[in-house]
C-alpha positions as YAML, in Angstrom:
chain: A
units: angstrom
residues:
- id: 1
  name: PHE
  ca: [40.07, 20.19, -13.58]
- id: 2
  name: VAL
  ca: [38.37, 22.54, -10.55]
- id: 3
  name: GLY
  ca: [39.65, 19.40, -8.11]
- id: 4
  name: LEU
  ca: [36.44, 19.48, -4.49]
- id: 5
  name: GLN
  ca: [35.96, 22.84, -5.01]
- id: 6
  name: ASN
  ca: [31.90, 22.09, -6.08]
- id: 7
  name: PHE
  ca: [31.92, 20.90, -2.79]
- id: 8
  name: LYS
  ca: [33.42, 22.77, -1.16]
- id: 9
  name: THR
  ca: [30.83, 25.98, -2.47]
- id: 10
  name: PHE
  ca: [28.38, 23.16, -1.04]
- id: 11
  name: PHE
  ca: [29.67, 23.24, 2.49]
- id: 12
  name: THR
  ca: [29.99, 26.77, 2.61]
- id: 13
  name: PRO
  ca: [26.96, 28.02, 4.85]
- id: 14
  name: GLU
  ca: [26.63, 31.71, 3.82]
- id: 15
  name: ASN
  ca: [26.58, 30.38, -0.10]
- id: 16
  name: GLN
  ca: [23.14, 31.04, -1.78]
- id: 17
  name: GLN
  ca: [22.79, 27.81, -4.31]
- id: 18
  name: ALA
  ca: [24.50, 25.17, -0.42]
- id: 19
  name: MET
  ca: [21.76, 27.12, 1.59]
- id: 20
  name: ARG
  ca: [18.87, 26.25, -1.54]
- id: 21
  name: PHE
  ca: [20.18, 22.42, -1.57]
- id: 22
  name: TRP
  ca: [20.54, 22.14, 2.14]
- id: 23
  name: ALA
  ca: [16.74, 22.96, 2.78]
- id: 24
  name: ALA
  ca: [15.87, 21.16, -0.46]
- id: 25
  name: VAL
  ca: [17.44, 17.94, 1.63]
- id: 26
  name: LYS
  ca: [15.67, 18.73, 4.65]
- id: 27
  name: ARG
  ca: [12.34, 19.04, 2.45]
- id: 28
  name: THR
  ca: [13.51, 15.34, 1.21]
- id: 29
  name: ILE
  ca: [13.95, 14.08, 4.35]
- id: 30
  name: ILE
  ca: [10.49, 15.19, 5.75]
- id: 31
  name: TRP
  ca: [8.45, 13.74, 2.67]
- id: 32
  name: THR
  ca: [11.04, 11.20, 2.49]
- id: 33
  name: GLY
  ca: [9.88, 10.10, 6.19]
- id: 34
  name: SER
  ca: [6.24, 11.13, 6.30]
- id: 35
  name: ASN
  ca: [5.52, 8.81, 3.50]
- id: 36
  name: LEU
  ca: [6.88, 6.01, 5.12]
- id: 37
  name: VAL
  ca: [5.96, 6.10, 8.02]
- id: 38
  name: VAL
  ca: [1.98, 6.29, 6.48]
- id: 39
  name: ALA
  ca: [2.66, 3.82, 4.19]
- id: 40
  name: ILE
  ca: [3.92, 1.07, 6.23]
- id: 41
  name: LEU
  ca: [1.54, 1.48, 8.86]
- id: 42
  name: ILE
  ca: [-1.99, 1.56, 5.54]
- id: 43
  name: GLY
  ca: [0.55, -0.88, 4.39]
- id: 44
  name: VAL
  ca: [0.23, -3.68, 7.07]
- id: 45
  name: GLY
  ca: [-2.77, -2.45, 8.92]
- id: 46
  name: ALA
  ca: [-4.33, -3.21, 5.51]
- id: 47
  name: ALA
  ca: [-1.88, -7.05, 5.00]
- id: 48
  name: PHE
  ca: [-3.17, -7.78, 8.18]
- id: 49
  name: LEU
  ca: [-7.22, -7.24, 6.97]
- id: 50
  name: LEU
  ca: [-7.05, -8.83, 3.80]
- id: 51
  name: PHE
  ca: [-5.53, -12.08, 6.04]
- id: 52
  name: SER
  ca: [-8.00, -12.13, 8.53]
- id: 53
  name: ASN
  ca: [-10.07, -13.63, 5.57]
- id: 54
  name: PHE
  ca: [-13.33, -11.35, 5.84]
- id: 55
  name: LYS
  ca: [-15.91, -11.57, 4.10]
- id: 56
  name: GLY
  ca: [-15.01, -9.96, 0.53]
- id: 57
  name: SER
  ca: [-11.75, -10.01, 0.77]
- id: 58
  name: SER
  ca: [-11.37, -11.91, -2.04]
- id: 59
  name: LEU
  ca: [-12.49, -9.23, -4.62]
- id: 60
  name: LEU
  ca: [-10.28, -6.50, -2.31]
- id: 61
  name: LYS
  ca: [-7.43, -8.50, -3.57]
- id: 62
  name: SER
  ca: [-8.20, -8.35, -6.90]
- id: 63
  name: PHE
  ca: [-7.85, -4.35, -6.77]
- id: 64
  name: VAL
  ca: [-5.59, -3.33, -4.07]
- id: 65
  name: LEU
  ca: [-2.63, -3.34, -7.11]
- id: 66
  name: ILE
  ca: [-4.35, -0.93, -8.97]
- id: 67
  name: PRO
  ca: [-2.44, 2.33, -7.10]
- id: 68
  name: TRP
  ca: [0.74, 0.07, -7.58]
- id: 69
  name: ILE
  ca: [0.90, -0.02, -11.17]
- id: 70
  name: LEU
  ca: [-0.92, 2.58, -12.25]
- id: 71
  name: PRO
  ca: [2.44, 5.28, -14.07]
- id: 72
  name: SER
  ca: [3.23, 7.64, -11.08]
- id: 73
  name: VAL
  ca: [2.88, 10.60, -13.61]
- id: 74
  name: ILE
  ca: [-1.07, 9.46, -13.47]
- id: 75
  name: THR
  ca: [-1.13, 9.39, -9.53]
- id: 76
  name: GLY
  ca: [-0.21, 12.69, -9.59]
- id: 77
  name: PHE
  ca: [-3.35, 14.20, -12.77]
- id: 78
  name: ILE
  ca: [-5.59, 12.49, -10.94]
- id: 79
  name: PHE
  ca: [-4.69, 13.41, -7.56]
- id: 80
  name: SER
  ca: [-4.27, 16.98, -9.00]
- id: 81
  name: LEU
  ca: [-7.19, 17.72, -10.44]
- id: 82
  name: MET
  ca: [-8.96, 15.59, -7.06]
- id: 83
  name: MET
  ca: [-8.04, 18.19, -5.20]
- id: 84
  name: ASN
  ca: [-8.01, 21.24, -7.90]
- id: 85
  name: GLU
  ca: [-9.21, 24.24, -5.58]
- id: 86
  name: ARG
  ca: [-12.66, 24.73, -8.49]
- id: 87
  name: ALA
  ca: [-12.97, 21.64, -9.46]
- id: 88
  name: GLY
  ca: [-12.31, 18.99, -6.88]
- id: 89
  name: ILE
  ca: [-14.20, 16.44, -5.44]
- id: 90
  name: ILE
  ca: [-12.11, 16.14, -2.20]
- id: 91
  name: THR
  ca: [-12.37, 20.01, -2.25]
- id: 92
  name: TRP
  ca: [-16.10, 20.93, -3.18]
- id: 93
  name: LEU
  ca: [-16.26, 17.78, -0.24]
- id: 94
  name: LEU
  ca: [-14.43, 19.61, 2.43]
- id: 95
  name: ARG
  ca: [-16.46, 22.39, 1.97]
- id: 96
  name: SER
  ca: [-19.84, 20.91, 1.78]
- id: 97
  name: THR
  ca: [-19.15, 19.69, 4.96]
- id: 98
  name: HIS
  ca: [-17.63, 23.11, 5.96]
- id: 99
  name: LEU
  ca: [-14.75, 21.65, 6.96]
- id: 100
  name: VAL
  ca: [-12.53, 24.48, 5.79]
- id: 101
  name: ASN
  ca: [-12.95, 27.64, 4.55]
- id: 102
  name: PRO
  ca: [-15.10, 28.35, 0.95]
- id: 103
  name: ASN
  ca: [-11.29, 29.68, -0.40]
- id: 104
  name: PHE
  ca: [-9.57, 26.84, 0.87]
- id: 105
  name: SER
  ca: [-7.05, 25.50, -1.72]
- id: 106
  name: PHE
  ca: [-4.59, 22.66, -1.14]
- id: 107
  name: PHE
  ca: [-2.10, 24.24, -2.98]
- id: 108
  name: ALA
  ca: [-2.13, 27.85, -1.38]
- id: 109
  name: THR
  ca: [0.85, 26.88, 1.02]
- id: 110
  name: GLY
  ca: [3.52, 24.91, 0.59]
- id: 111
  name: GLY
  ca: [2.24, 22.62, 3.81]
- id: 112
  name: LEU
  ca: [-0.35, 21.82, 2.19]
- id: 113
  name: SER
  ca: [1.21, 21.47, -0.78]
- id: 114
  name: MET
  ca: [3.38, 19.07, 0.61]
- id: 115
  name: PHE
  ca: [0.46, 17.53, 2.02]
- id: 116
  name: ALA
  ca: [-1.28, 16.43, -0.66]
- id: 117
  name: ALA
  ca: [1.56, 14.74, -2.88]
- id: 118
  name: ILE
  ca: [2.83, 13.23, 0.54]
- id: 119
  name: MET
  ca: [-1.26, 11.65, 0.12]
- id: 120
  name: ALA
  ca: [-0.90, 10.63, -3.66]
- id: 121
  name: ASN
  ca: [1.83, 9.24, -2.99]
- id: 122
  name: VAL
  ca: [1.18, 6.79, -0.03]
- id: 123
  name: TRP
  ca: [-1.89, 6.53, -1.70]
- id: 124
  name: ARG
  ca: [0.41, 4.47, -5.05]
- id: 125
  name: ALA
  ca: [2.74, 3.23, -2.54]
- id: 126
  name: PHE
  ca: [-0.08, 1.51, 0.51]
- id: 127
  name: PRO
  ca: [-0.38, -1.40, -1.76]
- id: 128
  name: PHE
  ca: [3.82, -2.53, -2.44]
- id: 129
  name: PHE
  ca: [3.10, -3.20, 1.77]
- id: 130
  name: THR
  ca: [0.31, -4.90, 1.83]
- id: 131
  name: LEU
  ca: [1.01, -7.54, -0.76]
- id: 132
  name: MET
  ca: [4.85, -7.52, 0.68]
- id: 133
  name: ILE
  ca: [3.56, -8.37, 3.83]
- id: 134
  name: TYR
  ca: [0.46, -10.36, 3.25]
- id: 135
  name: ALA
  ca: [2.42, -13.21, 1.00]
- id: 136
  name: LYS
  ca: [4.48, -13.43, 3.87]
- id: 137
  name: LEU
  ca: [1.94, -14.06, 6.65]
- id: 138
  name: CYS
  ca: [0.15, -16.62, 4.45]
- id: 139
  name: THR
  ca: [3.53, -18.69, 5.04]
- id: 140
  name: ILE
  ca: [3.10, -18.39, 8.57]
- id: 141
  name: PRO
  ca: [3.83, -22.32, 10.00]
- id: 142
  name: THR
  ca: [0.08, -22.56, 12.43]
- id: 143
  name: ASP
  ca: [0.97, -24.64, 14.95]
- id: 144
  name: GLN
  ca: [2.89, -21.17, 15.92]
- id: 145
  name: VAL
  ca: [-0.31, -19.33, 15.58]
- id: 146
  name: GLU
  ca: [-1.83, -22.25, 17.79]
- id: 147
  name: ALA
  ca: [0.48, -22.55, 20.33]
- id: 148
  name: ALA
  ca: [0.21, -19.02, 20.81]
- id: 149
  name: LYS
  ca: [-3.46, -18.99, 21.42]
- id: 150
  name: LEU
  ca: [-3.05, -22.02, 23.32]
- id: 151
  name: GLU
  ca: [-1.05, -19.93, 26.07]
- id: 152
  name: GLY
  ca: [-3.89, -17.23, 25.86]
- id: 153
  name: THR
  ca: [-2.58, -14.02, 23.70]
- id: 154
  name: ASN
  ca: [-4.18, -11.35, 23.19]
- id: 155
  name: ALA
  ca: [-4.20, -9.89, 19.67]
- id: 156
  name: PHE
  ca: [-1.61, -7.72, 20.54]
- id: 157
  name: GLN
  ca: [1.26, -10.11, 22.07]
- id: 158
  name: MET
  ca: [0.28, -11.99, 18.90]
- id: 159
  name: PHE
  ca: [0.95, -9.07, 16.88]
- id: 160
  name: ARG
  ca: [4.12, -8.34, 18.83]
- id: 161
  name: TYR
  ca: [5.40, -12.00, 19.50]
- id: 162
  name: VAL
  ca: [4.15, -14.22, 17.07]
- id: 163
  name: TYR
  ca: [3.38, -12.32, 13.50]
- id: 164
  name: LEU
  ca: [5.67, -9.40, 13.75]
- id: 165
  name: PRO
  ca: [9.23, -11.38, 14.11]
- id: 166
  name: PHE
  ca: [7.78, -13.50, 11.14]
- id: 167
  name: ILE
  ca: [7.27, -10.79, 9.11]
- id: 168
  name: SER
  ca: [10.39, -8.58, 9.85]
- id: 169
  name: ASP
  ca: [12.68, -9.48, 7.47]
- id: 170
  name: THR
  ca: [10.00, -8.71, 4.53]
- id: 171
  name: LEU
  ca: [9.24, -6.18, 5.99]
- id: 172
  name: SER
  ca: [12.77, -4.91, 6.37]
- id: 173
  name: SER
  ca: [13.89, -5.05, 2.96]
- id: 174
  name: CYS
  ca: [10.05, -3.06, 2.00]
- id: 175
  name: ILE
  ca: [11.31, -0.48, 3.92]
- id: 176
  name: PHE
  ca: [14.29, 0.14, 2.11]
- id: 177
  name: LEU
  ca: [13.02, -0.35, -1.34]
- id: 178
  name: CYS
  ca: [10.31, 2.27, -0.51]
- id: 179
  name: PHE
  ca: [12.96, 4.05, 0.62]
- id: 180
  name: ILE
  ca: [15.19, 4.49, -2.00]
- id: 181
  name: TRP
  ca: [12.13, 4.97, -4.65]
- id: 182
  name: THR
  ca: [10.95, 8.10, -2.87]
- id: 183
  name: PHE
  ca: [13.93, 9.48, -1.37]
- id: 184
  name: ASN
  ca: [13.84, 9.65, -5.60]
- id: 185
  name: ALA
  ca: [11.25, 10.32, -6.48]
- id: 186
  name: TYR
  ca: [10.14, 12.86, -9.09]
- id: 187
  name: ASP
  ca: [7.44, 12.68, -11.32]
- id: 188
  name: ILE
  ca: [4.72, 12.71, -8.51]
- id: 189
  name: MET
  ca: [6.15, 15.84, -6.79]
- id: 190
  name: LYS
  ca: [6.62, 17.61, -10.40]
- id: 191
  name: VAL
  ca: [2.97, 16.86, -11.61]
- id: 192
  name: MET
  ca: [0.81, 18.10, -9.00]
- id: 193
  name: THR
  ca: [2.84, 20.99, -7.24]
- id: 194
  name: ASN
  ca: [6.34, 20.94, -9.83]
- id: 195
  name: GLY
  ca: [8.47, 22.75, -6.43]
- id: 196
  name: GLY
  ca: [5.83, 25.02, -5.43]
- id: 197
  name: PRO
  ca: [4.71, 27.23, -4.03]
- id: 198
  name: ALA
  ca: [7.91, 29.58, -3.84]
- id: 199
  name: ASP
  ca: [10.20, 26.28, -4.04]
- id: 200
  name: SER
  ca: [8.47, 24.43, -0.87]
- id: 201
  name: THR
  ca: [8.10, 21.54, -2.38]
- id: 202
  name: THR
  ca: [11.05, 21.51, -4.14]
- id: 203
  name: THR
  ca: [13.23, 18.93, -3.13]
- id: 204
  name: MET
  ca: [16.65, 17.00, -4.17]
- id: 205
  name: SER
  ca: [14.98, 15.88, -7.35]
- id: 206
  name: ILE
  ca: [13.00, 18.46, -9.08]
- id: 207
  name: LEU
  ca: [16.20, 20.74, -7.91]
- id: 208
  name: ILE
  ca: [18.49, 18.63, -9.04]
- id: 209
  name: GLN
  ca: [16.41, 18.26, -13.00]
- id: 210
  name: ARG
  ca: [15.93, 22.19, -12.77]
- id: 211
  name: GLU
  ca: [19.91, 22.76, -11.78]
- id: 212
  name: ALA
  ca: [20.78, 20.65, -15.17]
- id: 213
  name: PHE
  ca: [18.15, 21.14, -17.39]
- id: 214
  name: SER
  ca: [16.47, 24.30, -16.73]
- id: 215
  name: TYR
  ca: [19.73, 25.96, -15.39]
- id: 216
  name: PHE
  ca: [22.34, 24.34, -17.60]
- id: 217
  name: SER
  ca: [24.74, 24.04, -14.43]
- id: 218
  name: LEU
  ca: [25.65, 20.41, -15.20]
- id: 219
  name: SER
  ca: [28.45, 21.08, -12.18]
- id: 220
  name: ASN
  ca: [26.21, 22.03, -10.06]
- id: 221
  name: ALA
  ca: [23.63, 19.56, -10.82]
- id: 222
  name: SER
  ca: [26.57, 16.94, -10.76]
- id: 223
  name: THR
  ca: [27.81, 17.78, -7.31]
- id: 224
  name: MET
  ca: [24.42, 18.03, -5.82]
- id: 225
  name: SER
  ca: [23.82, 14.25, -7.30]
- id: 226
  name: VAL
  ca: [26.94, 13.27, -5.22]
- id: 227
  name: ILE
  ca: [26.14, 14.49, -2.32]
- id: 228
  name: ALA
  ca: [22.25, 12.69, -2.38]
- id: 229
  name: PHE
  ca: [23.61, 9.92, -2.95]
- id: 230
  name: CYS
  ca: [25.88, 10.16, -0.26]
- id: 231
  name: ILE
  ca: [22.90, 10.74, 2.17]
- id: 232
  name: MET
  ca: [20.94, 7.99, 0.34]
- id: 233
  name: PHE
  ca: [23.82, 5.33, 0.83]
- id: 234
  name: SER
  ca: [24.66, 6.40, 4.56]
- id: 235
  name: ILE
  ca: [21.02, 6.17, 5.71]
- id: 236
  name: ILE
  ca: [20.46, 2.62, 4.12]
- id: 237
  name: ILE
  ca: [23.86, 1.29, 5.76]
...
């Protein structure tokens, strides 16, 4: 029994394991924040697009759930193939239009690798926001909307003072759930980058898994897990 010694180790600045862990914490926060912001913007925008009942919206409603119901591992593999530097369709399109150099690769640097994983995760996550917000919008009282229109509100005022307050509770719940799922995300990052190159995309979940099942350091993995839980719980609160 060592008491709190494991935790003291991780709060020692010069300790190598602690440095690796806090670097992973920073990457996890960047990963989580980026995913949330982009998924919310696309998801809410898509929800209002569906709510406008444009021509073909019924067909789109049938397909918007597909990214969400696909397993994360399949999503990761699909995006890995599409972004492959040799045969990926996305990479080929970027090269063909001369937007990138001929040697471009999404997985050559840490920044691009993180960007690729975020793209895959956002594609999977935004339908959740879309469907929840769209379902909420469908229940908005028509008298509120009609009264606002009679007052001469423009599109921004309608969103700010009518729609946004009405969907705020649902949006908050979706953000909390998506934050927890993204903060703990393991499968997409594991499949697409495996924490590389050179640990530049190693998030807390990847690091904890390595400590426990690759290095068999269960004490470090347990300590990291408790700290990760405290960080996540604090942010939620």
